[in-house]
Coordinates of C-alpha atoms in Angstrom, one line a residue:
M1 CA -6.8 4.0 -0.8
V2 CA -10.3 3.3 0.6
V3 CA -13.7 3.6 -0.9
F4 CA -17.0 4.6 0.7
Q5 CA -20.4 4.4 -0.8
D6 CA -23.6 5.7 0.9
A7 CA -21.3 6.5 4.0
T8 CA -20.3 2.8 4.2
P9 CA -16.8 1.3 3.6
K10 CA -16.6 -0.8 0.4
K11 CA -13.7 -2.9 1.4
G12 CA -13.7 -5.0 -1.7
H13 CA -12.7 -1.8 -3.6
Y14 CA -9.8 -0.8 -1.3
R15 CA -6.5 -0.8 -3.1
K16 CA -2.8 -0.7 -2.0
F17 CA -0.4 1.4 -3.9
A18 CA 3.4 1.0 -3.3
V19 CA 4.9 4.3 -4.3
R20 CA 7.6 3.8 -7.0
G21 CA 10.8 5.5 -8.0
L22 CA 10.9 8.4 -5.5
D23 CA 14.1 9.5 -3.8
G24 CA 13.5 10.3 -0.2
Q25 CA 10.3 11.5 1.4
D26 CA 8.2 13.6 -1.0
D27 CA 4.6 13.6 0.1
F28 CA 3.4 15.8 -2.9
A29 CA 5.0 13.5 -5.5
A30 CA 3.7 10.4 -3.8
M31 CA 0.2 11.8 -3.7
A32 CA 0.4 12.8 -7.4
Q33 CA 1.6 9.3 -8.3
V34 CA -1.1 7.5 -6.4
I35 CA -3.9 9.7 -7.8
E36 CA -2.5 9.2 -11.3
R37 CA -2.3 5.5 -11.0
R38 CA -5.8 5.3 -9.5
F39 CA -7.4 7.1 -12.4
A40 CA -5.3 5.2 -14.9
R41 CA -7.0 2.1 -13.6
M42 CA -10.4 3.4 -14.9
S43 CA -9.4 5.1 -18.1
N44 CA -8.7 2.3 -20.6
P45 CA -9.7 -1.4 -20.3
A46 CA -6.7 -2.3 -22.5
D47 CA -4.2 -0.7 -20.1
E48 CA -2.3 -3.0 -17.8
E49 CA -3.3 -0.8 -14.8
Y50 CA -7.0 -1.1 -15.6
D51 CA -9.0 -2.1 -12.6
E52 CA -12.7 -2.9 -13.0
G53 CA -13.3 -2.0 -9.4
F54 CA -12.3 1.6 -10.2
A55 CA -14.3 1.9 -13.4
A56 CA -16.9 4.1 -11.7
V57 CA -16.1 7.8 -11.3
P58 CA -16.2 8.9 -7.7
N59 CA -18.5 11.7 -6.6
L60 CA -15.9 13.0 -4.1
V61 CA -12.2 12.5 -3.7
V62 CA -10.9 13.1 -0.1
I63 CA -7.2 13.8 0.1
D64 CA -5.4 13.2 3.4
G65 CA -3.4 16.4 3.9
G66 CA -3.5 20.1 3.3
K67 CA -3.2 22.6 0.5
G68 CA 0.0 21.1 -1.0
Q69 CA -1.4 17.6 -1.2
L70 CA -4.6 18.9 -2.7
S71 CA -2.7 20.8 -5.4
A72 CA -0.7 17.7 -6.2
A73 CA -3.8 15.6 -6.5
L74 CA -5.6 18.1 -8.7
A75 CA -2.6 18.4 -11.1
A76 CA -2.5 14.6 -11.4
M77 CA -6.2 14.4 -12.2
Q78 CA -6.0 17.0 -14.9
R79 CA -4.1 14.5 -17.0
F80 CA -7.3 12.5 -17.5
D81 CA -10.4 13.3 -19.4
L82 CA -12.7 13.1 -16.3
P83 CA -16.2 14.4 -15.7
R84 CA -16.4 16.9 -13.0
V85 CA -15.3 15.3 -9.7
A86 CA -15.3 17.2 -6.4
V87 CA -12.0 17.1 -4.6
I88 CA -11.2 18.3 -1.0
A89 CA -8.3 17.8 1.4
L90 CA -8.8 17.2 5.1
A91 CA -5.9 18.3 7.3
K92 CA -5.4 16.6 10.7
R93 CA -4.5 19.9 12.4
A94 CA -7.7 21.5 13.5
E95 CA -9.6 19.3 11.1
E96 CA -9.4 22.0 8.4
V97 CA -11.0 21.3 5.0
F98 CA -9.2 22.7 1.9
L99 CA -11.1 23.4 -1.3
P100 CA -9.8 24.1 -4.8
G101 CA -9.5 27.7 -5.6
R102 CA -9.9 28.9 -2.0
P103 CA -6.7 30.2 -0.2
D104 CA -8.0 29.6 3.3
P105 CA -9.4 26.4 4.8
V106 CA -12.9 25.9 5.9
Q107 CA -13.6 24.8 9.5
L108 CA -16.7 22.7 9.9
D109 CA -18.7 22.3 13.1
P110 CA -17.0 19.5 14.9
H111 CA -20.4 17.9 15.6
S112 CA -21.6 18.1 12.0
P113 CA -22.4 14.8 10.3
G114 CA -20.4 15.9 7.3
L115 CA -17.2 16.4 9.2
Q116 CA -17.7 13.2 11.1
L117 CA -18.1 11.2 7.9
L118 CA -14.9 12.8 6.5
Q119 CA -13.1 11.9 9.7
R120 CA -14.3 8.3 9.4
I121 CA -13.0 8.1 5.8
R122 CA -9.6 9.6 6.8
D123 CA -9.2 7.4 9.8
E124 CA -10.1 4.3 7.8
A125 CA -7.6 5.2 5.2
H126 CA -5.0 5.6 8.0
R127 CA -5.9 2.2 9.4
F128 CA -5.6 0.5 6.0
A129 CA -2.3 2.2 5.2
V130 CA -0.8 1.3 8.6
G131 CA -1.7 -2.3 8.1
F132 CA -0.2 -2.3 4.6
H133 CA 3.1 -0.8 5.9
R134 CA 3.3 -3.3 8.7
Q135 CA 2.8 -6.2 6.2
R136 CA 5.6 -4.8 4.1
R137 CA 8.0 -4.4 7.0
A138 CA 7.2 -7.9 8.3
A139 CA 7.8 -9.3 4.8
A140 CA 11.1 -7.4 4.6
A141 CA 12.1 -8.7 8.0
R142 CA 11.4 -12.3 6.9
E143 CA 13.3 -11.8 3.7
S144 CA 16.3 -10.5 5.7
I145 CA 16.5 -13.7 7.6
F146 CA 18.3 -15.2 4.6
D147 CA 21.1 -12.6 5.0
T148 CA 22.2 -14.2 8.3
L149 CA 22.1 -17.8 7.3
E150 CA 25.4 -19.5 6.7
G151 CA 25.7 -21.4 3.4
V152 CA 22.8 -19.5 1.8
G153 CA 23.9 -17.2 -1.1
P154 CA 21.8 -15.6 -3.8
A155 CA 21.4 -18.8 -5.8
R156 CA 20.2 -20.9 -2.9
R157 CA 18.0 -18.1 -1.6
R158 CA 16.3 -18.0 -5.1
A159 CA 16.0 -21.8 -5.0
L160 CA 14.3 -21.8 -1.6
L161 CA 11.9 -19.0 -2.6
R162 CA 11.1 -20.7 -5.9
H163 CA 10.4 -24.0 -4.2
F164 CA 8.4 -22.7 -1.2
G165 CA 6.9 -19.4 -2.7
S166 CA 7.7 -17.2 0.3
A167 CA 10.1 -16.7 3.2
E168 CA 7.3 -17.5 5.5
Q169 CA 6.9 -20.9 4.0
V170 CA 10.6 -21.5 4.2
L171 CA 10.4 -20.8 8.0
A172 CA 7.5 -23.2 8.3
A173 CA 9.2 -26.0 6.4
S174 CA 10.4 -29.2 8.0
Q175 CA 13.9 -30.5 7.7
E176 CA 12.7 -33.1 5.2
E177 CA 11.0 -30.5 3.1
L178 CA 14.2 -28.4 3.0
E179 CA 16.2 -31.4 2.0
G180 CA 13.9 -31.8 -1.0
V181 CA 14.7 -28.4 -2.5
P182 CA 16.4 -28.7 -5.9
G183 CA 19.8 -27.0 -5.8
V184 CA 20.2 -27.1 -2.0
P185 CA 22.4 -30.0 -0.8
A186 CA 21.0 -32.1 2.0
K187 CA 23.8 -31.0 4.4
T188 CA 23.0 -27.4 3.7
A189 CA 19.3 -28.0 4.2
R190 CA 20.0 -29.6 7.6
S191 CA 22.2 -26.6 8.5
I192 CA 19.5 -24.1 7.4
Y193 CA 16.9 -26.0 9.5
A194 CA 19.2 -26.0 12.5
Q195 CA 20.1 -22.3 12.2
L196 CA 16.4 -21.3 11.9
H197 CA 15.3 -23.4 14.9
K198 CA 18.3 -22.6 17.1
A199 CA 17.6 -18.9 16.6
G200 CA 13.9 -19.4 17.4
R201 CA 12.9 -17.9 14.1
A202 CA 10.7 -20.8 12.9

């Protein structure tokens, strides 16, 4: 989720939301969940989801999608006691703008500053989301390295991650550092180091 103020990105207010508990691909449910979690972050300072960066009420919420995504977002927002907030959806196809209560989309002049700003917001949200998904895939790939290491079961995997903090730090560790991990025998540590470097992973 990205934030613009005075037509300028406010990158310090960007937030990443990992969608939780959905079976399969459900764009509408995912949209509703993200919108609900975003507004939960401004509703109650005592709530664990509260985020001071989201304390201000936005003037406009731009949804990436069409009529279905807009409906899902509006339904999620109705659960909160919000002042009037404008909400629109921008569909990639033909750059159509969907508005609440209107069955047909609006098509703005492709050269209008308003549409160009909406496109900038949408494209920045895409860029931010793609970067987030790449980071998650890379982290998952690093974690999966443990699955191929001989002599490393769940207990030793936990010991390595507890000691180094991340799979990336395990990959960067020297043999001596691996030998210093509590719960990992020196012989196993040497084997881990050899396997990682033989495979060219580290």
